[in-house]
Short mmCIF file of C-alpha atoms in Angstrom, two decimals:
data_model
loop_
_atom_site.label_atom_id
_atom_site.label_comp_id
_atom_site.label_asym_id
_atom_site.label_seq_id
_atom_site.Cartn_x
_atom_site.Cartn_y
_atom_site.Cartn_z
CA UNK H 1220 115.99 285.86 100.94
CA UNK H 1221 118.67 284.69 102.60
CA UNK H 1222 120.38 281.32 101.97
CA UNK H 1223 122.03 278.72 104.51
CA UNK H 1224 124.77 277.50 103.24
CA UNK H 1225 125.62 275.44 105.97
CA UNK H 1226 124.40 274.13 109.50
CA UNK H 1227 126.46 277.00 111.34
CA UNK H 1228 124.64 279.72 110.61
CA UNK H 1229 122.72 281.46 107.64
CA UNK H 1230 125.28 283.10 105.11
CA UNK H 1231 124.07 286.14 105.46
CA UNK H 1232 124.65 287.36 109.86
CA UNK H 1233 121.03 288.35 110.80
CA UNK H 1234 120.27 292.00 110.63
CA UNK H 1235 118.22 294.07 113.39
CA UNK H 1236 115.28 295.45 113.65
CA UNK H 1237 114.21 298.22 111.80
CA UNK H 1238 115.26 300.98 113.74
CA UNK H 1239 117.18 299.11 116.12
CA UNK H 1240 120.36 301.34 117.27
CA UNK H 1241 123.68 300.01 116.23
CA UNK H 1242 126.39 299.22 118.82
CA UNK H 1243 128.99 302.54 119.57
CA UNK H 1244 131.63 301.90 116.55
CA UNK H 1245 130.01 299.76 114.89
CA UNK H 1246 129.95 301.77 111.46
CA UNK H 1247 133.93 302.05 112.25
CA UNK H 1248 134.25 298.77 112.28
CA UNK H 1249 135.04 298.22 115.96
CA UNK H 1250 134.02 295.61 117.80
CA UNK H 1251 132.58 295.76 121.32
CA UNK H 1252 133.53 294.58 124.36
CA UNK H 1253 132.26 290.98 124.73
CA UNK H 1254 128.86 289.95 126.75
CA UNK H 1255 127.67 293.95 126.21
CA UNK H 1256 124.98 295.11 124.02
CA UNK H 1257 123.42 297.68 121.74
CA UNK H 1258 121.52 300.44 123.56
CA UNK H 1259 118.52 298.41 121.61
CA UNK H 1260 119.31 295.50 123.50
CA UNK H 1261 120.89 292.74 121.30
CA UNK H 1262 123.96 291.50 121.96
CA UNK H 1263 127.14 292.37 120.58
CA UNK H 1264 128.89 288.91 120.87
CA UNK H 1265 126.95 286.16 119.77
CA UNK H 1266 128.55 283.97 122.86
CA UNK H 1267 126.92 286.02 125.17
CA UNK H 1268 123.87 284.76 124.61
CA UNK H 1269 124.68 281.12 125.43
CA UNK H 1270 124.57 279.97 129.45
CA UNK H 1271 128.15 278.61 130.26
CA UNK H 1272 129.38 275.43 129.79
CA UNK H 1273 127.95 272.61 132.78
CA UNK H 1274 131.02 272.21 135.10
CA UNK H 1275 131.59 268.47 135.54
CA UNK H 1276 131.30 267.28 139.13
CA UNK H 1277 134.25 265.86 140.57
CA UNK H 1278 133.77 262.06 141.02
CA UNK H 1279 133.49 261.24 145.11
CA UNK H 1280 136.08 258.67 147.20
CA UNK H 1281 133.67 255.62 146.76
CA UNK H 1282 133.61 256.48 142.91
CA UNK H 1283 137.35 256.80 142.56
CA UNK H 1284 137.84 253.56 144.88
CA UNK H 1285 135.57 251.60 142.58
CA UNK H 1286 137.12 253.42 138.97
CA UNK H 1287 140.77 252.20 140.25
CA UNK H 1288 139.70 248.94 142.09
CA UNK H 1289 138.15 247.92 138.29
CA UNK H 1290 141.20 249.17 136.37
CA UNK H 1291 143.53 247.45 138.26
CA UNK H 1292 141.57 244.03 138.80
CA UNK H 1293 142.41 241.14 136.22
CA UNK H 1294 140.26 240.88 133.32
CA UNK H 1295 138.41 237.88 134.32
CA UNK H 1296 137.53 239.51 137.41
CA UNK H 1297 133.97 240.85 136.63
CA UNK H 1298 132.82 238.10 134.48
CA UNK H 1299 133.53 235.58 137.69
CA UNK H 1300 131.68 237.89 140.10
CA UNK H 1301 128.78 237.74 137.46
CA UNK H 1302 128.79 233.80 137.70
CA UNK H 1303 129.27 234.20 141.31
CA UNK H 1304 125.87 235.76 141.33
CA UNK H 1305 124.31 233.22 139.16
CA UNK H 1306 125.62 230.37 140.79
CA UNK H 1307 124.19 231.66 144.57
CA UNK H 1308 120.40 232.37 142.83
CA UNK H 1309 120.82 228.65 141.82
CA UNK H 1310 121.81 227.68 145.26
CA UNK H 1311 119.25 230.05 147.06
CA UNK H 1312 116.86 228.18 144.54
CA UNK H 1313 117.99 224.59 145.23
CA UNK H 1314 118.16 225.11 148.88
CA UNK H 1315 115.14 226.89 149.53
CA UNK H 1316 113.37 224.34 146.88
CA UNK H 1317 109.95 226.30 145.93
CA UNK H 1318 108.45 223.51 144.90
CA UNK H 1319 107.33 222.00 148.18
CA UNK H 1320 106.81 225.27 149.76
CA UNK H 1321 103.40 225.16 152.12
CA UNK H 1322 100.20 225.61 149.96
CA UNK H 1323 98.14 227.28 152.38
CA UNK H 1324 101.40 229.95 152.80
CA UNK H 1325 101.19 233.66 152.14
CA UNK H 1326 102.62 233.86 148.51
CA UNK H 1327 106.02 235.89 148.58
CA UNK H 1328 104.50 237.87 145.16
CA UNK H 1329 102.40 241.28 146.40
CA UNK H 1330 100.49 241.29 143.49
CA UNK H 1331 99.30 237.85 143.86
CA UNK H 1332 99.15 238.16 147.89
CA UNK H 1333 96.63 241.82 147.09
CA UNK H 1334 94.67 240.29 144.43
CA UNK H 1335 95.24 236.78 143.86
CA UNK H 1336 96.44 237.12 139.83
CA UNK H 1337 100.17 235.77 138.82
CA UNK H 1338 102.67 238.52 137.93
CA UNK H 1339 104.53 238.16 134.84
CA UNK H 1340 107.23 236.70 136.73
CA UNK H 1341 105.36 234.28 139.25
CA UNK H 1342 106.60 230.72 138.77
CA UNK H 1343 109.81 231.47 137.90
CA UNK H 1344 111.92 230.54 140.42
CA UNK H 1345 110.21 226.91 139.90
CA UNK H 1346 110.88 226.74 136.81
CA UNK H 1347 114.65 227.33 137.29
CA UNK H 1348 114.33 224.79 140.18
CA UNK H 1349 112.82 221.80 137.34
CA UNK H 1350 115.39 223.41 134.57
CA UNK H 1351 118.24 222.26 137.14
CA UNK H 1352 116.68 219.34 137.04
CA UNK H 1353 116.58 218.25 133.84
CA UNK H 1354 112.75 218.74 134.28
CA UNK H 1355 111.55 220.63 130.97
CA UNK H 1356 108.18 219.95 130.74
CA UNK H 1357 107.06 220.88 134.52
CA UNK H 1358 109.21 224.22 134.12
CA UNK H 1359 107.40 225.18 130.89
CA UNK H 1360 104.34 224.79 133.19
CA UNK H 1361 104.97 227.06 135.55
CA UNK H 1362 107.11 229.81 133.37
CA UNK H 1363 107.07 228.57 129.91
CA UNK H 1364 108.65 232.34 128.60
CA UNK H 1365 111.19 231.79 131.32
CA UNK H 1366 112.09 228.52 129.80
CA UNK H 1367 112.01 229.83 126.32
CA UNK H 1368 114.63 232.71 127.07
CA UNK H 1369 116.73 230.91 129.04
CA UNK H 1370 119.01 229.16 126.28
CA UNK H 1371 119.31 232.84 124.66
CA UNK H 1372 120.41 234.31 127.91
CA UNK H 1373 122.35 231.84 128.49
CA UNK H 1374 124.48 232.29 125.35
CA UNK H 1375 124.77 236.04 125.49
CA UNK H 1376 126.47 235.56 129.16
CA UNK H 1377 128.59 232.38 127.88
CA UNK H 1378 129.60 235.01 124.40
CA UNK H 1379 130.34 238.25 126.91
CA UNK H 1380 131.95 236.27 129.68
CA UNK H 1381 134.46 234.48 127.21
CA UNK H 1382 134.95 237.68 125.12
CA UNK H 1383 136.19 239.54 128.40
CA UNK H 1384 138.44 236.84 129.90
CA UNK H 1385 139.65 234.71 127.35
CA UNK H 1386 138.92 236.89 123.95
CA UNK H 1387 136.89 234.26 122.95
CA UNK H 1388 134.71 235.51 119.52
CA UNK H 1389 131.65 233.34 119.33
CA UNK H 1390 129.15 233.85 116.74
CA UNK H 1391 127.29 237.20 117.29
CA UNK H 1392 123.62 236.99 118.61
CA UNK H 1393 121.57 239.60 116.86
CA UNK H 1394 118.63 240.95 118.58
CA UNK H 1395 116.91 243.25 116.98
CA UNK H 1396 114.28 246.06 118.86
CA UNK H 1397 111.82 244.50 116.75
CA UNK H 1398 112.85 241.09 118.26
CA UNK H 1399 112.83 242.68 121.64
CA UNK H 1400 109.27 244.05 121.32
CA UNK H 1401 108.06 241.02 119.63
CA UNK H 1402 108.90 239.17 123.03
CA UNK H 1403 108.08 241.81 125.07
CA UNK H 1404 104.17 241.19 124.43
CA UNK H 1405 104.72 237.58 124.16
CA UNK H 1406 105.11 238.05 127.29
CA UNK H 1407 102.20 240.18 128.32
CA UNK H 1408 100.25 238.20 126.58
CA UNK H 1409 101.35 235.04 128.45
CA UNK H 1410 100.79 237.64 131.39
CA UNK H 1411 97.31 238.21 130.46
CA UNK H 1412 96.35 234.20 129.33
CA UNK H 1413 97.82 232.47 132.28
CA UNK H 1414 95.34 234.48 134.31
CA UNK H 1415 92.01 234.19 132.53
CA UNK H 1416 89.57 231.52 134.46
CA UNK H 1417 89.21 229.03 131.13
CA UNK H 1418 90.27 225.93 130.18
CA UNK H 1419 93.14 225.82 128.97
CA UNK H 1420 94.20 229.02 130.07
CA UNK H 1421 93.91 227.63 133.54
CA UNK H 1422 96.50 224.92 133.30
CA UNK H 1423 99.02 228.15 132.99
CA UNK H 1424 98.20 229.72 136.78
CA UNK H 1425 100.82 228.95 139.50
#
């Protein structure tokens, strides 16, 4: 029986089939030309029998423009155009203020526009819209998961953005997956409950 001795390959090479032909030479000692084989059909060189190596593409223009345009931009560069993006959904939010939208509109949601039931994110914009201001209690109405998260989120961005323009080291914020799952159907859950056509549950639909 033959023993591995390592994750390479057995100690022993493998030996052919019974009656299996060996390669021209190969009782001399000689060893044959690489990628041929035995007149009983195994390979001679144990490379052979692997595809090639998968060429790496060669990145396009728009790939290279965007490589060199982010190794040669400051470091506080991308963490500003992340707040820029923040800071306009705030403004798109405060502008287009959701809470006085026109109840007998078409809701902007599909699911709730096909079938009537709130999505796991419906009521979220309004509750960023109370959150600005200062309106807790309303916003946990309409998203109350929304409102829960939003301190956490808020830190990770306020930890990342620091550590990649000022080399700021806050305090880590460990999430674990089970933490992730764990809110993860919190969330469906909220889903499902906010939905149902009982008191209390019905204080939750938006």
């Amino acid at each position: 029986m033959n023993r591995v001795t390592s994750v390479d390959g057995p100690a022993v090479p493998p030996q052919p089939p019974a009656g299996a032909v060996p390669p021209p030479g190969a009782a001399n000692g000689a060893v044959a030309a690489p990628g041929t084989t035995s007149p009983a059909g195994w390979p001679t060189d144990v490379t052979a029998a692997y595809p090639p190596p998968y060429p790496v593409p060669e990145p396009d223009r728009f790939t290279r423009f965007v490589v060199r345009l982010y190794d040669r931009s400051p470091r506080w560069a991308v963490p500003l155009a992340a707040l820029g993006c923040v800071a306009l959904g705030i403004a798109y939010t405060l502008i287009s203020d959701p809470t006085r939208s026109d109840p007998t509109a078409a809701p902007s949601c599909i699911l709730k526009l096909t079938t009537g039931l709130d999505c796991p994110g419906c009521g979220g914009t309004r509750a960023l819209w109370y959150v600005v201001h200062g309106d807790l209690p309303a916003a946990a109405r309409h998203h109350f998961v929304f409102v829960f998260a939003l301190p956490f989120l808020a830190y990770l961005f306020v930890a990342w953005a620091g550590r990649q323009a000022f080399g700021w080291r806050l305090p880590e914020l460990r999430i674990s997956n089970k933490m992730i799952g764990g809110f993860m159907v919190a969330w469906l859950a909220f889903s499902v409950l906010r939905n149902l056509p009982w008191t209390p549950f019905t204080s939750l639909y938006v």
